[in-house]
Amino acid sequence: MIKGRDIIKTFDGFTALDNLNINIEKGAVYGLVGPNGAGKTTLIKILTGIYKPDGGSFEIDGRQDFISEDIKQKTVYISDDLYFYPTFSVKQMASFYKDVYKAWDDETFKRLASLFGLDIKRRASKLSKGMKKQVAFLLALSSKPDLLVLDEPIDGLDPVMRRNIMNVVLQEVEKRQMTVLISSHNLRELEDICDHVGIMHDGKIVIEKSLDDVKGNIHKLQLAFSGDTPTDLKDKLEILKEEKFGSVCLYIVRGNYDDIKDKLAPYKPLICDILPLSLEEVFIYELGGMGYELKNEII
Ligand code: ADP
Ligand code: MG
């Protein structure tokens, strides 16, 4: 759905985006993860037509005129810095959105306002930080976008609110293939939400992966043998990390489940657990060569 090629953005000679490439498929929940200052907000602002890139090209739905009225109608952006008209109630904000977005749906608005427990007569700008976030999601989801862009949306939400909101977002993804781009400085925050992750560092996307691919292709093995660990086993497996706890060996291994199982079978291990890794573990190994600092900052 979105393809960015060699995107460059500079501010007074400072390079914020440095030949960045990004690919987001339709219906994906794409997590853009990177430390503060990596360029996430800058990239999002280019994508939503707020900034103009200094170089490179962007395509949305095969079109390069992505800031056209047509594309804007189908895109909703919740910025990290929310704004509501100072005197407007939630209901008045809703009628403003309804004027702007043709696909606005009153039913969704009513349903979500009640689900989130919001009093729509209250002034939006006077609500608590968490409630303002809820209002932003309420307005965004009622506008029925094809692309929902969220810049650090999890800050300020308590865990229950976060789960409620993300459930509704994921339902929309499932029901009508809405695409979501969601940024965070913390990989852990996105663990249970995303199906694709782009890791951003110094104005570039340094790793971009579909989690199904990644998770399916790296495993944790717990093995124990009746005698010594067979010496040639290690030559057969692509081991990224190993540890030993008494007679149990723990390996992080590249490869899919069936291949690993077949390779182990002849050795008849007493214990043989082949487990998937968490998103966090996957990226610790994927980021192996990429510097300790980045790892520590985003995980
Ligand atoms: P992130 O959202 O990943 O924390 P940003 O995209 O906000 O990062 O910023 C990336 C870099 O670009 C930072 O060094 C920031 O100071 C700089 N930057 C962002 N916007 C501007 C601007 N309008 N003017 C000057 N520098 C900017
Ligand atoms: Mg930011």
Tab-separated table of C-alpha atoms and ligand atoms in Angstrom:
chain	number	residue	atom	x	y	z
A	1	MET	CA	0.000	0.000	0.000
A	2	ILE	CA	2.848	2.378	0.879
A	3	LYS	CA	6.272	2.384	-0.693
A	4	GLY	CA	8.910	4.948	0.215
A	5	ARG	CA	12.178	5.003	-1.681
A	6	ASP	CA	15.353	6.909	-0.744
A	7	ILE	CA	13.459	9.475	1.296
A	8	ILE	CA	15.584	12.408	2.394
A	9	LYS	CA	14.580	15.179	4.771
A	10	THR	CA	16.945	17.801	6.096
A	11	PHE	CA	16.389	20.653	8.550
A	12	ASP	CA	18.929	23.486	8.172
A	13	GLY	CA	21.612	21.091	6.998
A	14	PHE	CA	20.739	18.437	9.590
A	15	THR	CA	19.766	15.153	7.971
A	16	ALA	CA	16.704	13.744	9.766
A	17	LEU	CA	15.852	11.132	7.115
A	18	ASP	CA	18.749	9.642	5.229
A	19	ASN	CA	17.770	7.670	2.098
A	20	LEU	CA	15.062	5.835	3.970
A	21	ASN	CA	13.158	2.923	2.427
A	22	ILE	CA	9.856	1.619	3.755
A	23	ASN	CA	7.233	-0.899	2.568
A	24	ILE	CA	3.829	-1.214	4.195
A	25	GLU	CA	1.336	-3.768	2.910
A	26	LYS	CA	-2.405	-3.222	2.890
A	27	GLY	CA	-4.029	-4.517	6.061
A	28	ALA	CA	-0.706	-4.563	7.916
A	29	VAL	CA	-0.179	-3.261	11.412
A	30	TYR	CA	3.282	-1.813	10.935
A	31	GLY	CA	5.282	-0.897	14.010
A	32	LEU	CA	7.844	1.842	13.450
A	33	VAL	CA	10.278	1.465	16.310
A	34	GLY	CA	13.288	3.619	17.075
A	35	PRO	CA	14.918	5.657	19.830
A	36	ASN	CA	13.952	9.283	20.356
A	37	GLY	CA	15.315	11.421	17.548
A	38	ALA	CA	15.515	8.529	15.064
A	39	GLY	CA	13.158	10.357	12.680
A	40	LYS	CA	9.836	8.592	13.253
A	41	THR	CA	7.719	11.732	13.525
A	42	THR	CA	9.477	13.300	10.534
A	43	LEU	CA	8.701	10.230	8.416
A	44	ILE	CA	5.070	10.250	9.569
A	45	LYS	CA	4.728	13.945	8.750
A	46	ILE	CA	6.010	13.337	5.236
A	47	LEU	CA	3.618	10.442	4.799
A	48	THR	CA	0.666	12.513	5.924
A	49	GLY	CA	1.596	15.418	3.684
A	50	ILE	CA	2.647	17.821	6.460
A	51	TYR	CA	6.306	17.972	5.379
A	52	LYS	CA	7.681	17.779	1.865
A	53	PRO	CA	10.623	15.416	1.413
A	54	ASP	CA	13.863	16.859	-0.004
A	55	GLY	CA	14.453	13.713	-2.029
A	56	GLY	CA	13.115	10.277	-2.879
A	57	SER	CA	9.655	9.109	-3.780
A	58	PHE	CA	6.529	7.925	-2.023
A	59	GLU	CA	3.698	5.868	-3.400
A	60	ILE	CA	0.383	5.223	-1.704
A	61	ASP	CA	-1.971	2.761	-3.388
A	62	GLY	CA	0.203	3.015	-6.479
A	63	ARG	CA	-0.174	6.804	-6.625
A	64	GLN	CA	2.547	9.348	-6.172
A	65	ASP	CA	0.208	12.291	-5.561
A	66	PHE	CA	-0.389	10.929	-2.109
A	67	ILE	CA	-1.287	14.216	-0.551
A	68	SER	CA	-4.231	14.573	-2.893
A	69	GLU	CA	-7.673	15.179	-1.411
A	70	ASP	CA	-8.638	11.659	-2.286
A	71	ILE	CA	-5.878	10.022	-0.239
A	72	LYS	CA	-6.289	12.509	2.612
A	73	GLN	CA	-9.962	11.503	2.884
A	74	LYS	CA	-8.846	7.975	3.655
A	75	THR	CA	-6.025	8.796	6.057
A	76	VAL	CA	-6.328	9.734	9.708
A	77	TYR	CA	-3.309	10.782	11.717
A	78	ILE	CA	-3.249	10.896	15.505
A	79	SER	CA	-0.238	13.029	16.339
A	80	ASP	CA	1.861	12.760	19.495
A	81	ASP	CA	0.627	16.243	20.335
A	82	LEU	CA	-3.189	16.226	20.322
A	83	TYR	CA	-5.177	19.321	19.458
A	84	PHE	CA	-8.878	20.030	19.946
A	85	TYR	CA	-10.596	23.364	19.392
A	86	PRO	CA	-10.523	24.937	22.869
A	87	THR	CA	-14.257	25.550	23.212
A	88	PHE	CA	-15.496	22.392	21.459
A	89	SER	CA	-17.200	19.486	23.207
A	90	VAL	CA	-16.454	15.949	22.047
A	91	LYS	CA	-19.748	16.043	20.153
A	92	GLN	CA	-18.811	19.283	18.385
A	93	MET	CA	-15.423	17.824	17.470
A	94	ALA	CA	-17.312	14.856	16.031
A	95	SER	CA	-19.457	17.073	13.821
A	96	PHE	CA	-16.298	18.819	12.613
A	97	TYR	CA	-14.794	15.427	11.659
A	98	LYS	CA	-18.074	14.427	10.053
A	99	ASP	CA	-17.839	17.485	7.804
A	100	VAL	CA	-14.287	16.621	6.803
A	101	TYR	CA	-14.444	12.840	6.399
A	102	LYS	CA	-17.074	11.569	3.986
A	103	ALA	CA	-16.910	8.014	5.333
A	104	TRP	CA	-17.783	9.180	8.886
A	105	ASP	CA	-20.032	6.704	10.682
A	106	ASP	CA	-22.394	7.851	13.471
A	107	GLU	CA	-23.051	4.307	14.632
A	108	THR	CA	-19.352	3.675	15.263
A	109	PHE	CA	-19.122	6.998	17.089
A	110	LYS	CA	-22.001	6.121	19.429
A	111	ARG	CA	-20.782	2.589	20.028
A	112	LEU	CA	-17.198	3.592	20.827
A	113	ALA	CA	-18.145	6.607	22.951
A	114	SER	CA	-20.165	4.270	25.126
A	115	LEU	CA	-17.466	1.553	25.102
A	116	PHE	CA	-14.846	4.076	26.243
A	117	GLY	CA	-17.287	5.545	28.797
A	118	LEU	CA	-16.907	9.087	27.428
A	119	ASP	CA	-19.384	11.874	28.142
A	120	ILE	CA	-19.548	13.520	24.706
A	121	LYS	CA	-20.959	16.759	26.104
A	122	ARG	CA	-17.701	17.528	27.908
A	123	ARG	CA	-15.155	19.926	26.487
A	124	ALA	CA	-12.490	17.836	24.722
A	125	SER	CA	-9.597	20.158	25.567
A	126	LYS	CA	-10.357	19.928	29.304
A	127	LEU	CA	-10.278	16.142	29.558
A	128	SER	CA	-7.413	14.205	31.161
A	129	LYS	CA	-4.481	13.145	28.989
A	130	GLY	CA	-5.703	9.546	28.728
A	131	MET	CA	-9.273	10.612	27.930
A	132	LYS	CA	-8.023	12.973	25.213
A	133	LYS	CA	-6.251	10.003	23.656
A	134	GLN	CA	-9.517	8.075	23.780
A	135	VAL	CA	-11.327	10.948	22.088
A	136	ALA	CA	-8.655	11.046	19.383
A	137	PHE	CA	-9.196	7.327	18.730
A	138	LEU	CA	-12.961	7.743	18.842
A	139	LEU	CA	-12.818	10.468	16.182
A	140	ALA	CA	-10.250	8.601	14.109
A	141	LEU	CA	-12.060	5.270	14.034
A	142	SER	CA	-15.465	6.849	13.376
A	143	SER	CA	-13.923	8.466	10.281
A	144	LYS	CA	-13.391	4.941	8.855
A	145	PRO	CA	-9.924	5.539	7.413
A	146	ASP	CA	-8.107	3.093	5.137
A	147	LEU	CA	-4.854	4.206	6.726
A	148	LEU	CA	-4.548	5.043	10.411
A	149	VAL	CA	-1.267	6.676	11.424
A	150	LEU	CA	-0.472	6.749	15.128
A	151	ASP	CA	2.523	8.618	16.526
A	152	GLU	CA	3.492	7.251	19.951
A	153	PRO	CA	-0.156	6.560	20.841
A	154	ILE	CA	0.495	4.480	23.911
A	155	ASP	CA	1.998	7.227	26.094
A	156	GLY	CA	-0.573	8.338	28.635
A	157	LEU	CA	-2.857	5.313	28.328
A	158	ASP	CA	-3.324	2.981	31.250
A	159	PRO	CA	-3.058	-0.759	30.471
A	160	VAL	CA	-6.822	-1.401	30.442
A	161	MET	CA	-7.513	1.578	28.175
A	162	ARG	CA	-4.641	0.554	25.940
A	163	ARG	CA	-6.065	-2.943	25.546
A	164	ASN	CA	-9.588	-1.664	24.855
A	165	ILE	CA	-8.421	0.807	22.241
A	166	MET	CA	-6.034	-1.560	20.520
A	167	ASN	CA	-8.729	-4.246	20.386
A	168	VAL	CA	-11.008	-1.871	18.520
A	169	VAL	CA	-8.182	-0.894	16.153
A	170	LEU	CA	-7.377	-4.539	15.444
A	171	GLN	CA	-11.059	-5.315	14.826
A	172	GLU	CA	-11.117	-2.632	12.129
A	173	VAL	CA	-7.969	-4.145	10.606
A	174	GLU	CA	-9.601	-7.543	10.509
A	175	LYS	CA	-13.034	-6.396	9.362
A	176	ARG	CA	-12.066	-4.091	6.538
A	177	GLN	CA	-8.322	-4.358	5.981
A	178	MET	CA	-7.510	-0.998	7.509
A	179	THR	CA	-3.730	-0.391	7.441
A	180	VAL	CA	-2.081	0.902	10.609
A	181	LEU	CA	1.268	2.618	11.016
A	182	ILE	CA	2.148	2.925	14.670
A	183	SER	CA	5.332	4.403	16.083
A	184	SER	CA	6.958	3.789	19.424
A	185	HIS	CA	10.356	4.162	21.068
A	186	ASN	CA	9.756	0.834	22.757
A	187	LEU	CA	9.556	-2.476	20.947
A	188	ARG	CA	7.892	-4.135	23.926
A	189	GLU	CA	4.891	-1.801	23.662
A	190	LEU	CA	4.160	-3.117	20.202
A	191	GLU	CA	4.826	-6.777	20.888
A	192	ASP	CA	1.203	-7.908	20.799
A	193	ILE	CA	-0.096	-5.411	18.237
A	194	CYS	CA	2.076	-5.466	15.111
A	195	ASP	CA	2.521	-7.968	12.338
A	196	HIS	CA	5.346	-6.015	10.671
A	197	VAL	CA	8.145	-4.070	12.292
A	198	GLY	CA	10.568	-1.492	10.916
A	199	ILE	CA	13.451	-0.577	13.185
A	200	MET	CA	14.567	2.996	12.661
A	201	HIS	CA	17.970	4.367	13.557
A	202	ASP	CA	19.636	7.634	12.540
A	203	GLY	CA	17.116	8.454	9.820
A	204	LYS	CA	17.082	5.010	8.209
A	205	ILE	CA	15.045	1.861	8.502
A	206	VAL	CA	17.742	-0.631	9.378
A	207	ILE	CA	15.567	-3.748	9.647
A	208	GLU	CA	12.127	-4.325	8.181
A	209	LYS	CA	10.438	-7.654	8.838
A	210	SER	CA	7.164	-9.480	8.797
A	211	LEU	CA	6.882	-11.053	12.213
A	212	ASP	CA	5.518	-14.289	10.843
A	213	ASP	CA	8.685	-14.693	8.789
A	214	VAL	CA	10.951	-13.702	11.616
A	215	LYS	CA	9.252	-15.686	14.307
A	216	GLY	CA	8.954	-18.744	12.098
A	217	ASN	CA	12.622	-18.652	11.237
A	218	ILE	CA	14.263	-18.397	14.613
A	219	HIS	CA	13.702	-20.741	17.559
A	220	LYS	CA	14.794	-21.458	21.067
A	221	LEU	CA	15.824	-25.067	21.725
A	222	GLN	CA	15.987	-26.762	25.086
A	223	LEU	CA	17.809	-30.069	24.717
A	224	ALA	CA	19.057	-32.778	27.026
A	225	PHE	CA	20.719	-36.066	26.054
A	226	SER	CA	21.191	-39.286	27.981
A	227	GLY	CA	24.982	-39.035	27.645
A	228	ASP	CA	27.181	-36.137	26.503
A	229	THR	CA	25.835	-33.624	24.011
A	230	PRO	CA	26.719	-35.011	20.544
A	231	THR	CA	29.687	-33.038	19.223
A	232	ASP	CA	28.582	-32.888	15.589
A	233	LEU	CA	25.134	-31.527	16.412
A	234	LYS	CA	26.421	-27.989	16.442
A	235	ASP	CA	27.668	-28.290	12.864
A	236	LYS	CA	24.181	-29.184	11.705
A	237	LEU	CA	22.375	-26.232	13.294
A	238	GLU	CA	22.846	-22.523	12.710
A	239	ILE	CA	23.347	-21.546	16.331
A	240	LEU	CA	23.184	-17.853	17.227
A	241	LYS	CA	23.627	-18.286	20.932
A	242	GLU	CA	24.170	-21.134	23.368
A	243	GLU	CA	24.001	-21.630	27.100
A	244	LYS	CA	24.148	-24.689	29.340
A	245	PHE	CA	22.224	-25.234	32.558
A	246	GLY	CA	23.386	-28.524	34.116
A	247	SER	CA	22.568	-31.179	31.556
A	248	VAL	CA	20.157	-28.928	29.602
A	249	CYS	CA	21.491	-27.023	26.584
A	250	LEU	CA	19.737	-23.869	25.493
A	251	TYR	CA	20.292	-22.820	21.880
A	252	ILE	CA	18.959	-19.956	19.811
A	253	VAL	CA	18.846	-21.375	16.307
A	254	ARG	CA	17.980	-20.026	12.893
A	255	GLY	CA	15.635	-22.265	10.906
A	256	ASN	CA	12.042	-23.379	10.722
A	257	TYR	CA	10.397	-25.777	13.141
A	258	ASP	CA	10.228	-28.840	10.875
A	259	ASP	CA	13.831	-28.579	9.649
A	260	ILE	CA	15.136	-28.255	13.171
A	261	LYS	CA	13.013	-31.189	14.322
A	262	ASP	CA	14.292	-33.384	11.472
A	263	LYS	CA	17.893	-32.504	12.211
A	264	LEU	CA	17.504	-33.360	15.886
A	265	ALA	CA	15.609	-36.634	15.444
A	266	PRO	CA	18.640	-38.909	14.792
A	267	TYR	CA	20.229	-37.799	18.082
A	268	LYS	CA	17.193	-38.942	20.109
A	269	PRO	CA	17.328	-36.216	22.750
A	270	LEU	CA	15.641	-36.922	26.102
A	271	ILE	CA	14.265	-33.413	26.242
A	272	CYS	CA	13.537	-31.562	23.018
A	273	ASP	CA	11.570	-28.334	23.236
A	274	ILE	CA	11.485	-26.146	20.130
A	275	LEU	CA	9.954	-22.826	21.131
A	276	PRO	CA	9.199	-19.600	19.244
A	277	LEU	CA	10.894	-16.419	20.451
A	278	SER	CA	9.142	-13.313	21.711
A	279	LEU	CA	9.359	-10.252	19.488
A	280	GLU	CA	11.831	-8.756	21.897
A	281	GLU	CA	14.080	-11.825	21.797
A	282	VAL	CA	13.904	-11.984	17.995
A	283	PHE	CA	15.133	-8.443	17.621
A	284	ILE	CA	17.868	-8.834	20.215
A	285	TYR	CA	19.369	-11.481	17.922
A	286	GLU	CA	18.487	-9.725	14.675
A	287	LEU	CA	20.109	-6.555	15.952
A	288	GLY	CA	23.157	-8.591	16.939
A	289	GLY	CA	25.641	-6.681	14.830
A	290	MET	CA	23.919	-3.375	15.100
A	291	GLY	CA	25.279	-1.979	18.286
A	292	TYR	CA	24.503	-2.363	21.899
A	293	GLU	CA	23.175	1.181	22.220
A	294	LEU	CA	20.274	0.757	19.812
A	295	LYS	CA	19.312	-2.511	21.457
A	296	ASN	CA	19.270	-0.943	24.873
A	297	GLU	CA	17.279	2.031	23.752
A	298	ILE	CA	14.391	0.294	22.074
A	299	ILE	CA	13.991	-2.839	24.172
B	1	ADP	P1	11.446	10.807	16.632
B	1	ADP	O1	10.016	11.051	16.329
B	1	ADP	O2	11.959	9.484	16.137
B	1	ADP	O3	11.782	11.011	18.071
B	1	ADP	P2	11.858	13.187	15.016
B	1	ADP	O4	11.397	12.815	13.664
B	1	ADP	O5	10.948	14.021	15.844
B	1	ADP	O6	12.314	11.878	15.812
B	1	ADP	O7	13.225	13.968	14.883
B	1	ADP	C1	14.344	13.481	14.149
B	1	ADP	C2	15.444	14.522	14.183
B	1	ADP	O8	15.054	15.630	13.379
B	1	ADP	C3	15.735	15.069	15.573
B	1	ADP	O9	17.119	15.275	15.695
B	1	ADP	C4	14.982	16.386	15.587
B	1	ADP	O10	15.592	17.314	16.438
B	1	ADP	C5	15.063	16.836	14.137
B	1	ADP	N1	13.881	17.630	13.759
B	1	ADP	C6	12.604	17.177	13.665
B	1	ADP	N2	11.756	18.159	13.259
B	1	ADP	C7	12.523	19.268	13.100
B	1	ADP	C8	12.253	20.629	12.698
B	1	ADP	N3	11.010	21.006	12.378
B	1	ADP	N4	13.287	21.481	12.662
B	1	ADP	C9	14.558	21.083	12.979
B	1	ADP	N5	14.884	19.821	13.357
B	1	ADP	C10	13.901	18.937	13.431
B	2	MG	MG	8.427	11.433	17.567
